[in-house]
Amino acid sequence: MEIIKGGVTAAKGFEAASTAAGIKYKDRTDMALIYSQAPCVAAGTFTKNVVKAAPVKWDQQVVGSGAKVQAVVVNSGIANACTGAEGFGYCKDTAVAAAKALDIPEDGVLIGSTGVIGKQMPIDKLTAGIDVLAGKKNDTLENGTEAAKAIMTTDTCEKELAAVIEVGGKQVTIGGMAKGSGMIHPNMCTMLAFVTTDAVIAKETLQKALSGDVDDTYNMISVDGDTSTNDTVILLANGLAGNPEIVYGSPEYEEFALALHAINEYLAKKIAGDGEGATALFEVKAVGCESVEQAKTLAKSIVCSNLTKTAIAGHDANWGRILCAMGYSGAQFDPEKVDLFFESKAGKIQIIENGTAVDYSEAEATKILSEPEVTAIADVKMGAEEAVAWGCDLTHGYIEINADYRS
Amino acid sequence: MEIIKGGVTAAKGFEAASTAAGIKYKDRTDMALIYSQAPCVAAGTFTKNVVKAAPVKWDQQVVGSGAKVQAVVVNSGIANACTGAEGFGYCKDTAVAAAKALDIPEDGVLIGSTGVIGKQMPIDKLTAGIDVLAGKKNDTLENGTEAAKAIMTTDTCEKELAAVIEVGGKQVTIGGMAKGSGMIHPNMCTMLAFVTTDAVIAKETLQKALSGDVDDTYNMISVDGDTSTNDTVILLANGLAGNPEIVYGSPEYEEFALALHAINEYLAKKIAGDGEGATALFEVKAVGCESVEQAKTLAKSIVCSNLTKTAIAGHDANWGRILCAMGYSGAQFDPEKVDLFFESKAGKIQIIENGTAVDYSEAEATKILSEPEVTAIADVKMGAEEAVAWGCDLTHGYIEINADYRS
């Protein structure tokens, strides 16, 4: 596997475009299109929130039906959640408009949305935007990047990555883009991510690869503990690489899954590190666990705690808050066996041995915790399983963004 | 029942004292003593965190043994959590010192602590403080208030209340004090609360009254979602009122339970409203539920969401975040049946009817949400059960307090 530049247009036959449709923002792009020159098999995972946005319901229907997909229309102004039958109607209108503009079937259109909850879609602006997107789309990396920018809300940077593997002498490419900064919590994916590949692969195999990986990537990140109504991960495969079909369980499948994982993990970490107001990516490894489930529970509990997150913001080795978060996680362990380390580019330091503090240098710990990416490693000494979760620090920036977001 | 002025010294035979022992703070009191002239039956509820502070373990042992209790020693500088065998040893030392200073048995001493996790207790300062407390204690309301002040950490005000009921012609008094501002989350009590009464009541009955009420009061508040290692609610009864024994299930028991609930609810709400950095008490009522459990789950999920809390800070009727928090709570309901109202001293307004926004006045909603106590009422129209949870808004103050708390 080789990591390459690019995003959703890296794989053969995928095009993208962006436009400023004026749905919410005045001075920036707010709509993106992904288009495939050939029909795709589609896999998806969606929010587990009982309150699902209309586009989530639409996409679940399309992906569930097994229809071939050829386009994804995304807007970043209005979530189209809590909008009732009227909101769902706008999904149908969106698909009709895209089908017409792109000359594809209506059930070949997926829809992504993020933004304000509860507002109805200005459908005229949206359909006008679709016509512009259809006219502008192309397969350049630049257009992929512009699409990644157009789906941002409170994100501070676009997020995209691509990778290449070889399958039966053919070059297979996977590329993806994601957005997500607030309302991020591990339960499904908690953001929007769109991954495209030119691999020849069956729909069921594609879904297995995606579902298996989401639990270890997007579901292990948290910015604020809030699981969105709109979370969506879509994976499209158009088969244009011409490789021998990737069969579940084969070495080629493992290679494909590895590349998919690299992209998903990169995008997930990017989302966590770009959490609203964040100044640092906060990585937590729970090791020495008796099960992966226990490791995930511990890692997530630490990464989700407002108190550990404010401590990271303060570059403060406040390990008591970490032990406390482990303690209320629901996982069972012996607090008097826990070892804890902090690690970053500035070094690694042990803070706790067997549940109590070692005689560490506070200055050294602060130095390590002042890097833009910091890791806490908690060892419960019960087994060999481990898990990683990603989050960010909790800062004044988060309050600024969210105390007055809707207005 | 009559609400009266006072706290832990309101009931007959209870004394209190405070002192500046210099355990952590330099310029304020940081130790408190509650002393009863007669031995008390004791009830307690404690944190469910796997990581329990040494004093929690000590108190569980004392309360569990059925020993009569005559004193509670509290310090607000050091939590004595994650301190291993050495930390537990200091509990024994505390009890020995208090027993000697007060001429009571060692197993008649309970210990409360709050503050920094992981630091060992400066036991000489603590025992010196105990001697001062023993010399200063008296049964005035002033000393009760001073004790309530001494147990504060990031609290901005002391919290105490008392009530009187009549049982068999005798006046029975209940009074309590509490502290709690950060690391507050519903799971057990999430703060320190000490309630005293002169009622004649059996230990088992006392424990039933306490356990039954904690679930509806302290366990329904949340400041930051972090369940502390030190949470403790202690209820002491010394029998000096001379009333006929309060028997479980009797009308007198109901009256006693009602008075206890009034005190616990008042203290719990005070803690929520005094959350770190809070500018508003955020009350959430889930109504029309099919079970109390469902109602509690929904109310807690709303009150715990960082996004709803920042919206309250911004006086923003961002109802989408409330529906979203209900949706990921784990409770099942039909989003398209939900009604939502906001209420405060400034009025009441309906925001959502059957899952979508009504045509409400944004200015009116902002006015209602600008009060120091605001209530959200969510009706899921499934039944007649309901529950109330209390929290606070999430502000810059929270970040200021916690990004640099330990240093």
Short mmCIF file of N, CA and C in Angstrom, two decimals, chain A residues 48-51 57 82-84 117-118 183 224-229 305-307 310-311 313-314 316-321 323-324 327-328 331-333 335-336 355-356 360 362 394-396 398-400 402-407, chain B residues 48-51 57 82-84 117-118 183 224-229 305-307 310-311 313-314 316-321 323-324 327-328 331-333 335-336 355-356 360 362 394-396 398-400 402-407:
data_model
loop_
_atom_site.label_atom_id
_atom_site.label_comp_id
_atom_site.label_asym_id
_atom_site.label_seq_id
_atom_site.Cartn_x
_atom_site.Cartn_y
_atom_site.Cartn_z
N LYS A 48 -26.66 6.08 14.90
CA LYS A 48 -27.59 5.25 15.67
C LYS A 48 -28.55 6.13 16.46
N ASN A 49 -28.44 7.44 16.30
CA ASN A 49 -29.37 8.34 16.97
C ASN A 49 -30.81 8.02 16.54
N VAL A 50 -31.73 7.97 17.52
CA VAL A 50 -33.14 7.71 17.21
C VAL A 50 -33.68 8.81 16.29
N VAL A 51 -33.16 10.01 16.48
CA VAL A 51 -33.54 11.13 15.62
C VAL A 51 -32.60 11.16 14.41
N LYS A 57 -32.12 8.87 6.33
CA LYS A 57 -33.19 7.92 5.99
C LYS A 57 -33.19 7.62 4.48
N CYS A 82 -35.01 16.77 11.83
CA CYS A 82 -36.21 17.26 12.52
C CYS A 82 -37.02 18.15 11.60
N THR A 83 -37.19 17.71 10.38
CA THR A 83 -37.90 18.51 9.39
C THR A 83 -39.13 17.77 8.84
N GLY A 84 -39.42 16.60 9.42
CA GLY A 84 -40.66 15.89 9.09
C GLY A 84 -40.76 15.45 7.64
N ILE A 117 -29.92 22.16 12.59
CA ILE A 117 -31.03 21.23 12.74
C ILE A 117 -32.34 22.01 12.75
N GLY A 118 -33.37 21.47 12.11
CA GLY A 118 -34.72 22.01 12.28
C GLY A 118 -35.15 23.01 11.22
N MET A 183 -20.47 18.12 17.56
CA MET A 183 -21.47 17.07 17.64
C MET A 183 -20.86 15.73 17.23
N ASP A 224 -17.26 16.03 21.52
CA ASP A 224 -18.06 16.58 22.61
C ASP A 224 -19.10 15.64 23.17
N GLY A 225 -19.03 14.38 22.81
CA GLY A 225 -19.95 13.43 23.41
C GLY A 225 -21.33 13.44 22.81
N ASP A 226 -21.57 14.30 21.84
CA ASP A 226 -22.89 14.37 21.22
C ASP A 226 -22.92 13.62 19.90
N THR A 227 -23.75 12.58 19.82
CA THR A 227 -23.89 11.80 18.60
C THR A 227 -24.88 12.49 17.68
N SER A 228 -24.40 12.87 16.53
CA SER A 228 -25.21 13.67 15.61
C SER A 228 -26.36 12.89 15.01
N THR A 229 -27.32 13.63 14.51
CA THR A 229 -28.47 13.06 13.79
C THR A 229 -28.14 12.75 12.34
N SER A 305 -14.00 12.58 28.67
CA SER A 305 -14.19 13.32 29.92
C SER A 305 -13.87 14.80 29.74
N ASN A 306 -14.82 15.65 30.10
CA ASN A 306 -14.57 17.10 30.05
C ASN A 306 -13.38 17.47 30.93
N LEU A 307 -13.19 16.74 32.01
CA LEU A 307 -12.11 17.10 32.94
C LEU A 307 -10.74 16.69 32.40
N THR A 310 -10.05 19.30 29.56
CA THR A 310 -9.59 20.62 30.00
C THR A 310 -8.18 20.52 30.56
N ALA A 311 -7.84 19.39 31.17
CA ALA A 311 -6.47 19.21 31.67
C ALA A 311 -5.47 19.23 30.51
N ALA A 313 -5.94 20.74 27.69
CA ALA A 313 -5.89 22.15 27.27
C ALA A 313 -4.91 22.93 28.12
N GLY A 314 -4.83 22.57 29.40
CA GLY A 314 -3.92 23.27 30.31
C GLY A 314 -2.53 22.66 30.40
N ASP A 316 -1.65 19.95 31.60
CA ASP A 316 -1.56 19.59 33.01
C ASP A 316 -1.64 18.07 33.14
N ALA A 317 -0.62 17.47 33.74
CA ALA A 317 -0.58 16.01 33.91
C ALA A 317 -1.52 15.58 35.04
N ASN A 318 -2.77 15.97 34.94
CA ASN A 318 -3.74 15.71 36.00
C ASN A 318 -4.24 14.28 35.88
N TRP A 319 -3.39 13.34 36.27
CA TRP A 319 -3.67 11.92 36.06
C TRP A 319 -4.84 11.43 36.91
N GLY A 320 -5.14 12.13 37.98
CA GLY A 320 -6.28 11.73 38.81
C GLY A 320 -7.57 11.73 38.02
N ARG A 321 -7.70 12.71 37.13
CA ARG A 321 -8.92 12.77 36.31
C ARG A 321 -8.99 11.60 35.34
N LEU A 323 -7.63 8.51 35.89
CA LEU A 323 -8.02 7.33 36.68
C LEU A 323 -9.51 7.40 37.03
N CYS A 324 -9.97 8.59 37.34
CA CYS A 324 -11.39 8.78 37.67
C CYS A 324 -12.28 8.40 36.50
N GLY A 327 -12.49 4.84 36.10
CA GLY A 327 -13.28 4.26 37.18
C GLY A 327 -14.77 4.29 36.94
N TYR A 328 -15.27 5.35 36.28
CA TYR A 328 -16.72 5.41 36.04
C TYR A 328 -17.10 4.92 34.66
N ALA A 331 -16.15 -0.29 32.97
CA ALA A 331 -15.23 -1.42 32.87
C ALA A 331 -14.69 -1.77 34.26
N GLN A 332 -14.50 -3.05 34.49
CA GLN A 332 -13.94 -3.48 35.77
C GLN A 332 -12.43 -3.63 35.66
N PHE A 333 -11.71 -3.15 36.67
CA PHE A 333 -10.25 -3.31 36.72
C PHE A 333 -9.81 -2.99 38.14
N PRO A 335 -7.81 -0.63 40.33
CA PRO A 335 -7.15 0.68 40.26
C PRO A 335 -5.71 0.62 40.77
N GLU A 336 -5.44 -0.30 41.68
CA GLU A 336 -4.10 -0.35 42.28
C GLU A 336 -3.10 -1.12 41.42
N GLY A 355 -1.21 2.35 40.34
CA GLY A 355 -2.29 3.16 40.90
C GLY A 355 -1.87 4.41 41.66
N THR A 356 -0.59 4.57 41.94
CA THR A 356 -0.18 5.80 42.63
C THR A 356 0.95 6.48 41.85
N TYR A 360 7.69 11.73 39.24
CA TYR A 360 8.02 12.24 37.91
C TYR A 360 8.24 13.74 37.95
N GLU A 362 7.32 17.25 36.94
CA GLU A 362 6.14 17.99 36.48
C GLU A 362 6.49 18.82 35.24
N LEU A 394 -10.48 20.53 25.43
CA LEU A 394 -11.69 21.35 25.55
C LEU A 394 -11.27 22.75 25.96
N THR A 395 -11.55 23.70 25.10
CA THR A 395 -11.00 25.05 25.28
C THR A 395 -12.06 26.13 25.19
N HIS A 396 -11.62 27.35 25.41
CA HIS A 396 -12.51 28.50 25.24
C HIS A 396 -13.11 28.53 23.85
N TYR A 398 -14.22 26.15 22.04
CA TYR A 398 -15.43 25.33 21.96
C TYR A 398 -16.64 26.11 22.46
N ILE A 399 -16.45 26.83 23.55
CA ILE A 399 -17.55 27.62 24.13
C ILE A 399 -17.93 28.73 23.15
N GLU A 400 -16.91 29.40 22.61
CA GLU A 400 -17.19 30.49 21.66
C GLU A 400 -18.03 29.99 20.49
N ASN A 402 -19.94 27.30 20.25
CA ASN A 402 -21.23 26.67 20.52
C ASN A 402 -22.21 27.47 21.35
N ALA A 403 -21.73 28.46 22.08
CA ALA A 403 -22.68 29.24 22.88
C ALA A 403 -23.48 30.16 21.98
N ASP A 404 -23.08 30.29 20.76
CA ASP A 404 -23.83 31.18 19.87
C ASP A 404 -23.82 30.71 18.43
N TYR A 405 -23.88 29.38 18.24
CA TYR A 405 -23.73 28.80 16.90
C TYR A 405 -24.89 29.10 15.96
N ARG A 406 -26.14 28.98 16.46
CA ARG A 406 -27.28 29.00 15.56
C ARG A 406 -27.58 30.39 15.02
N SER A 407 -27.31 31.40 15.90
CA SER A 407 -27.71 32.75 15.53
C SER A 407 -26.90 33.26 14.33
N LYS B 48 -20.18 5.20 42.76
CA LYS B 48 -20.08 3.88 42.12
C LYS B 48 -18.82 3.79 41.27
N ASN B 49 -17.99 4.83 41.29
CA ASN B 49 -16.72 4.78 40.56
C ASN B 49 -15.87 3.61 41.07
N VAL B 50 -15.27 2.86 40.13
CA VAL B 50 -14.39 1.75 40.52
C VAL B 50 -13.22 2.28 41.35
N VAL B 51 -12.80 3.49 41.02
CA VAL B 51 -11.71 4.13 41.76
C VAL B 51 -12.33 4.90 42.92
N LYS B 57 -13.87 4.38 51.18
CA LYS B 57 -13.71 3.00 51.66
C LYS B 57 -13.86 2.95 53.18
N CYS B 82 -6.62 7.61 44.99
CA CYS B 82 -5.45 7.09 44.29
C CYS B 82 -4.21 7.27 45.16
N THR B 83 -4.35 6.97 46.41
CA THR B 83 -3.24 7.16 47.35
C THR B 83 -2.82 5.86 48.02
N GLY B 84 -3.41 4.74 47.57
CA GLY B 84 -2.98 3.43 48.01
C GLY B 84 -3.12 3.18 49.51
N ILE B 117 -6.78 14.90 43.48
CA ILE B 117 -6.60 13.45 43.48
C ILE B 117 -5.11 13.14 43.43
N GLY B 118 -4.69 12.12 44.18
CA GLY B 118 -3.34 11.59 44.01
C GLY B 118 -2.29 12.14 44.95
N MET B 183 -16.68 17.89 38.62
CA MET B 183 -16.65 16.43 38.71
C MET B 183 -17.99 15.92 39.26
N ASP B 224 -20.60 18.13 34.80
CA ASP B 224 -19.69 17.88 33.69
C ASP B 224 -19.61 16.43 33.26
N GLY B 225 -20.48 15.60 33.77
CA GLY B 225 -20.47 14.22 33.31
C GLY B 225 -19.42 13.36 33.96
N ASP B 226 -18.62 13.94 34.84
CA ASP B 226 -17.58 13.14 35.48
C ASP B 226 -18.02 12.70 36.88
N THR B 227 -18.11 11.38 37.07
CA THR B 227 -18.49 10.85 38.37
C THR B 227 -17.25 10.77 39.26
N SER B 228 -17.29 11.50 40.34
CA SER B 228 -16.11 11.62 41.20
C SER B 228 -15.76 10.33 41.92
N THR B 229 -14.53 10.27 42.38
CA THR B 229 -14.04 9.16 43.19
C THR B 229 -14.45 9.30 44.65
N SER B 305 -25.62 17.09 27.89
CA SER B 305 -25.03 17.38 26.58
C SER B 305 -24.24 18.68 26.58
N ASN B 306 -22.99 18.62 26.17
CA ASN B 306 -22.20 19.85 26.07
C ASN B 306 -22.85 20.85 25.12
N LEU B 307 -23.51 20.33 24.09
CA LEU B 307 -24.11 21.23 23.10
C LEU B 307 -25.37 21.91 23.63
N THR B 310 -24.00 24.57 26.16
CA THR B 310 -23.46 25.80 25.57
C THR B 310 -24.59 26.63 24.96
N ALA B 311 -25.63 25.97 24.45
CA ALA B 311 -26.78 26.72 23.93
C ALA B 311 -27.45 27.52 25.05
N ALA B 313 -25.97 28.60 27.70
CA ALA B 313 -25.04 29.70 27.99
C ALA B 313 -25.27 30.85 27.01
N GLY B 314 -25.62 30.53 25.78
CA GLY B 314 -25.84 31.55 24.76
C GLY B 314 -27.29 32.02 24.68
N ASP B 316 -29.82 30.53 23.74
CA ASP B 316 -30.17 30.19 22.36
C ASP B 316 -31.15 29.01 22.38
N ALA B 317 -32.34 29.20 21.82
CA ALA B 317 -33.37 28.14 21.79
C ALA B 317 -33.02 27.09 20.75
N ASN B 318 -31.82 26.53 20.87
CA ASN B 318 -31.33 25.57 19.88
C ASN B 318 -31.93 24.20 20.16
N TRP B 319 -33.20 24.05 19.82
CA TRP B 319 -33.96 22.85 20.18
C TRP B 319 -33.46 21.61 19.44
N GLY B 320 -32.80 21.81 18.30
CA GLY B 320 -32.27 20.67 17.57
C GLY B 320 -31.29 19.87 18.42
N ARG B 321 -30.48 20.58 19.20
CA ARG B 321 -29.52 19.89 20.07
C ARG B 321 -30.23 19.09 21.15
N LEU B 323 -33.35 17.69 20.87
CA LEU B 323 -33.89 16.49 20.21
C LEU B 323 -32.77 15.50 19.92
N CYS B 324 -31.62 16.03 19.51
CA CYS B 324 -30.47 15.18 19.21
C CYS B 324 -30.03 14.42 20.47
N GLY B 327 -32.28 11.71 21.23
CA GLY B 327 -32.13 10.64 20.24
C GLY B 327 -31.00 9.68 20.54
N TYR B 328 -29.90 10.19 21.11
CA TYR B 328 -28.78 9.27 21.40
C TYR B 328 -28.78 8.79 22.83
N ALA B 331 -32.92 5.82 25.01
CA ALA B 331 -34.37 5.63 25.18
C ALA B 331 -35.05 5.59 23.81
N GLN B 332 -36.09 4.79 23.71
CA GLN B 332 -36.84 4.71 22.45
C GLN B 332 -38.05 5.64 22.50
N PHE B 333 -38.29 6.36 21.43
CA PHE B 333 -39.47 7.22 21.33
C PHE B 333 -39.63 7.61 19.87
N PRO B 335 -39.57 10.47 17.37
CA PRO B 335 -39.17 11.88 17.27
C PRO B 335 -40.28 12.75 16.71
N GLU B 336 -41.15 12.19 15.91
CA GLU B 336 -42.19 12.99 15.27
C GLU B 336 -43.42 13.19 16.13
N GLY B 355 -42.40 17.13 16.76
CA GLY B 355 -41.08 16.92 16.17
C GLY B 355 -40.57 18.03 15.29
N THR B 356 -41.42 18.98 14.93
CA THR B 356 -40.91 20.10 14.12
C THR B 356 -41.25 21.43 14.77
N TYR B 360 -42.53 30.09 16.57
CA TYR B 360 -42.39 30.81 17.84
C TYR B 360 -41.54 32.07 17.64
N GLU B 362 -38.44 34.11 18.32
CA GLU B 362 -37.05 33.89 18.76
C GLU B 362 -36.70 34.86 19.89
N LEU B 394 -22.69 25.61 30.14
CA LEU B 394 -21.25 25.37 29.99
C LEU B 394 -20.63 26.63 29.43
N THR B 395 -19.72 27.21 30.21
CA THR B 395 -19.24 28.55 29.88
C THR B 395 -17.71 28.62 29.88
N HIS B 396 -17.22 29.79 29.52
CA HIS B 396 -15.78 30.03 29.62
C HIS B 396 -15.27 29.80 31.03
N TYR B 398 -16.01 27.49 33.10
CA TYR B 398 -15.67 26.09 33.31
C TYR B 398 -14.26 25.78 32.78
N ILE B 399 -13.96 26.33 31.60
CA ILE B 399 -12.65 26.09 31.01
C ILE B 399 -11.57 26.75 31.88
N GLU B 400 -11.85 27.98 32.31
CA GLU B 400 -10.87 28.68 33.15
C GLU B 400 -10.55 27.88 34.41
N ASN B 402 -10.96 24.65 35.00
CA ASN B 402 -10.45 23.29 34.85
C ASN B 402 -9.22 23.12 33.98
N ALA B 403 -8.93 24.08 33.14
CA ALA B 403 -7.75 23.93 32.30
C ALA B 403 -6.50 24.14 33.14
N ASP B 404 -6.65 24.64 34.32
CA ASP B 404 -5.47 24.88 35.14
C ASP B 404 -5.75 24.67 36.61
N TYR B 405 -6.62 23.70 36.93
CA TYR B 405 -7.07 23.50 38.31
C TYR B 405 -5.98 23.03 39.26
N ARG B 406 -5.18 22.03 38.80
CA ARG B 406 -4.27 21.37 39.75
C ARG B 406 -3.11 22.25 40.14
N SER B 407 -2.65 23.09 39.21
CA SER B 407 -1.42 23.83 39.45
C SER B 407 -1.62 24.90 40.53
#
